[in-house]
Amino acid sequence: YLLEHRKISGVYWALMCLDLIDALDALPRDDILEWVFSTYDESSGESSPLPPPVLLDRPRDRSEGEVLEELGT
Protein backbone atom coordinates (compact mmCIF):
# COMPACT_ATOMS: atom_id res chain seq x y z
CA TYR A 1 0.00 0.00 0.00
CA LEU A 2 2.75 2.44 0.88
CA LEU A 3 4.45 2.14 -2.51
CA GLU A 4 1.44 1.85 -4.81
CA HIS A 5 1.65 5.50 -5.89
CA ARG A 6 5.23 4.91 -7.00
CA LYS A 7 4.26 1.81 -8.95
CA ILE A 8 1.55 3.78 -10.78
CA SER A 9 4.11 6.46 -11.62
CA GLY A 10 6.55 3.83 -12.88
CA VAL A 11 3.92 2.26 -15.11
CA TYR A 12 2.99 5.70 -16.47
CA TRP A 13 6.58 6.58 -17.39
CA ALA A 14 7.28 3.14 -18.82
CA LEU A 15 4.23 3.41 -21.06
CA MET A 16 5.22 6.92 -22.15
CA CYS A 17 8.70 5.70 -23.11
CA LEU A 18 7.28 2.73 -24.99
CA ASP A 19 4.90 5.04 -26.81
CA LEU A 20 7.80 7.28 -27.87
CA ILE A 21 9.48 4.35 -29.57
CA ASP A 22 6.22 2.92 -30.96
CA ALA A 23 6.50 -0.21 -28.81
CA LEU A 24 3.30 -0.15 -26.75
CA ASP A 25 2.56 -3.66 -28.00
CA ALA A 26 5.52 -4.95 -25.96
CA LEU A 27 3.40 -5.15 -22.81
CA PRO A 28 0.09 -6.96 -22.23
CA ARG A 29 -2.43 -4.10 -22.40
CA ASP A 30 -5.30 -5.93 -20.67
CA ASP A 31 -3.14 -6.99 -17.72
CA ILE A 32 -1.85 -3.45 -17.20
CA LEU A 33 -5.34 -1.96 -17.36
CA GLU A 34 -6.64 -4.58 -14.94
CA TRP A 35 -3.86 -3.78 -12.46
CA VAL A 36 -4.31 0.00 -12.75
CA PHE A 37 -8.06 -0.25 -12.18
CA SER A 38 -7.48 -2.58 -9.21
CA THR A 39 -5.67 0.26 -7.42
CA TYR A 40 -8.73 2.54 -7.57
CA ASP A 41 -9.92 3.65 -4.13
CA GLU A 42 -13.62 4.46 -4.09
CA SER A 43 -13.51 6.38 -0.80
CA SER A 44 -11.02 8.94 -2.13
CA GLY A 45 -11.94 8.70 -5.81
CA GLU A 46 -8.27 8.34 -6.68
CA SER A 47 -6.09 5.63 -8.05
CA SER A 48 -3.53 4.52 -5.51
CA PRO A 49 -3.83 7.39 -3.05
CA LEU A 50 -0.90 8.34 -0.91
CA PRO A 51 -1.01 7.03 2.63
CA PRO A 52 -2.22 9.52 5.23
CA PRO A 53 0.57 11.62 6.72
CA VAL A 54 1.87 10.69 10.13
CA LEU A 55 1.08 13.47 12.52
CA LEU A 56 3.85 14.05 14.99
CA ASP A 57 3.66 16.07 18.16
CA ARG A 58 4.31 19.71 17.47
CA PRO A 59 7.48 21.00 19.09
CA ARG A 60 6.89 23.27 22.03
CA ASP A 61 7.73 26.93 21.76
CA ARG A 62 11.22 27.61 23.01
CA SER A 63 12.83 30.84 23.96
CA GLU A 64 15.68 32.27 21.91
CA GLY A 65 18.07 31.47 24.75
CA GLU A 66 17.10 27.79 24.73
CA VAL A 67 17.61 27.55 20.98
CA LEU A 68 21.01 29.25 21.14
CA GLU A 69 22.06 27.02 24.04
CA GLU A 70 21.03 23.92 22.10
CA LEU A 71 23.01 25.06 19.08
CA GLY A 72 26.05 25.61 21.26
CA THR A 73 26.43 29.31 20.54
PDB file of C-alpha atoms in Angstrom:
ATOM      1  CA  TYR A   1       0.000   0.000   0.000  1.00  0.00           C
ATOM      2  CA  LEU A   2       2.753   2.440   0.879  1.00  0.00           C
ATOM      3  CA  LEU A   3       4.447   2.142  -2.507  1.00  0.00           C
ATOM      4  CA  GLU A   4       1.440   1.846  -4.813  1.00  0.00           C
ATOM      5  CA  HIS A   5       1.646   5.496  -5.890  1.00  0.00           C
ATOM      6  CA  ARG A   6       5.231   4.909  -7.000  1.00  0.00           C
ATOM      7  CA  LYS A   7       4.260   1.809  -8.954  1.00  0.00           C
ATOM      8  CA  ILE A   8       1.553   3.776 -10.780  1.00  0.00           C
ATOM      9  CA  SER A   9       4.112   6.459 -11.616  1.00  0.00           C
ATOM     10  CA  GLY A  10       6.552   3.834 -12.884  1.00  0.00           C
ATOM     11  CA  VAL A  11       3.921   2.261 -15.113  1.00  0.00           C
ATOM     12  CA  TYR A  12       2.993   5.700 -16.468  1.00  0.00           C
ATOM     13  CA  TRP A  13       6.578   6.580 -17.387  1.00  0.00           C
ATOM     14  CA  ALA A  14       7.277   3.138 -18.817  1.00  0.00           C
ATOM     15  CA  LEU A  15       4.227   3.413 -21.061  1.00  0.00           C
ATOM     16  CA  MET A  16       5.216   6.924 -22.152  1.00  0.00           C
ATOM     17  CA  CYS A  17       8.696   5.696 -23.106  1.00  0.00           C
ATOM     18  CA  LEU A  18       7.284   2.729 -24.990  1.00  0.00           C
ATOM     19  CA  ASP A  19       4.901   5.035 -26.814  1.00  0.00           C
ATOM     20  CA  LEU A  20       7.796   7.279 -27.874  1.00  0.00           C
ATOM     21  CA  ILE A  21       9.481   4.352 -29.573  1.00  0.00           C
ATOM     22  CA  ASP A  22       6.224   2.920 -30.959  1.00  0.00           C
ATOM     23  CA  ALA A  23       6.504  -0.214 -28.811  1.00  0.00           C
ATOM     24  CA  LEU A  24       3.298  -0.151 -26.750  1.00  0.00           C
ATOM     25  CA  ASP A  25       2.563  -3.662 -27.997  1.00  0.00           C
ATOM     26  CA  ALA A  26       5.524  -4.947 -25.964  1.00  0.00           C
ATOM     27  CA  LEU A  27       3.398  -5.154 -22.807  1.00  0.00           C
ATOM     28  CA  PRO A  28       0.091  -6.962 -22.234  1.00  0.00           C
ATOM     29  CA  ARG A  29      -2.427  -4.099 -22.399  1.00  0.00           C
ATOM     30  CA  ASP A  30      -5.298  -5.931 -20.671  1.00  0.00           C
ATOM     31  CA  ASP A  31      -3.138  -6.989 -17.720  1.00  0.00           C
ATOM     32  CA  ILE A  32      -1.845  -3.453 -17.200  1.00  0.00           C
ATOM     33  CA  LEU A  33      -5.337  -1.957 -17.357  1.00  0.00           C
ATOM     34  CA  GLU A  34      -6.645  -4.577 -14.940  1.00  0.00           C
ATOM     35  CA  TRP A  35      -3.861  -3.782 -12.456  1.00  0.00           C
ATOM     36  CA  VAL A  36      -4.306   0.002 -12.753  1.00  0.00           C
ATOM     37  CA  PHE A  37      -8.059  -0.255 -12.180  1.00  0.00           C
ATOM     38  CA  SER A  38      -7.478  -2.583  -9.209  1.00  0.00           C
ATOM     39  CA  THR A  39      -5.666   0.259  -7.421  1.00  0.00           C
ATOM     40  CA  TYR A  40      -8.731   2.536  -7.565  1.00  0.00           C
ATOM     41  CA  ASP A  41      -9.916   3.648  -4.127  1.00  0.00           C
ATOM     42  CA  GLU A  42     -13.624   4.461  -4.086  1.00  0.00           C
ATOM     43  CA  SER A  43     -13.509   6.378  -0.799  1.00  0.00           C
ATOM     44  CA  SER A  44     -11.022   8.937  -2.129  1.00  0.00           C
ATOM     45  CA  GLY A  45     -11.938   8.697  -5.807  1.00  0.00           C
ATOM     46  CA  GLU A  46      -8.267   8.344  -6.684  1.00  0.00           C
ATOM     47  CA  SER A  47      -6.085   5.633  -8.052  1.00  0.00           C
ATOM     48  CA  SER A  48      -3.527   4.519  -5.512  1.00  0.00           C
ATOM     49  CA  PRO A  49      -3.835   7.386  -3.047  1.00  0.00           C
ATOM     50  CA  LEU A  50      -0.897   8.345  -0.909  1.00  0.00           C
ATOM     51  CA  PRO A  51      -1.011   7.031   2.632  1.00  0.00           C
ATOM     52  CA  PRO A  52      -2.225   9.525   5.227  1.00  0.00           C
ATOM     53  CA  PRO A  53       0.569  11.622   6.722  1.00  0.00           C
ATOM     54  CA  VAL A  54       1.868  10.693  10.131  1.00  0.00           C
ATOM     55  CA  LEU A  55       1.079  13.474  12.522  1.00  0.00           C
ATOM     56  CA  LEU A  56       3.853  14.050  14.994  1.00  0.00           C
ATOM     57  CA  ASP A  57       3.658  16.066  18.162  1.00  0.00           C
ATOM     58  CA  ARG A  58       4.307  19.708  17.474  1.00  0.00           C
ATOM     59  CA  PRO A  59       7.478  20.998  19.090  1.00  0.00           C
ATOM     60  CA  ARG A  60       6.894  23.267  22.029  1.00  0.00           C
ATOM     61  CA  ASP A  61       7.728  26.926  21.756  1.00  0.00           C
ATOM     62  CA  ARG A  62      11.222  27.605  23.013  1.00  0.00           C
ATOM     63  CA  SER A  63      12.832  30.842  23.965  1.00  0.00           C
ATOM     64  CA  GLU A  64      15.676  32.273  21.907  1.00  0.00           C
ATOM     65  CA  GLY A  65      18.073  31.472  24.749  1.00  0.00           C
ATOM     66  CA  GLU A  66      17.101  27.788  24.725  1.00  0.00           C
ATOM     67  CA  VAL A  67      17.608  27.549  20.980  1.00  0.00           C
ATOM     68  CA  LEU A  68      21.015  29.247  21.138  1.00  0.00           C
ATOM     69  CA  GLU A  69      22.061  27.018  24.040  1.00  0.00           C
ATOM     70  CA  GLU A  70      21.034  23.920  22.097  1.00  0.00           C
ATOM     71  CA  LEU A  71      23.006  25.063  19.081  1.00  0.00           C
ATOM     72  CA  GLY A  72      26.050  25.611  21.257  1.00  0.00           C
ATOM     73  CA  THR A  73      26.432  29.305  20.540  1.00  0.00           C
TER      74      THR A  73
END
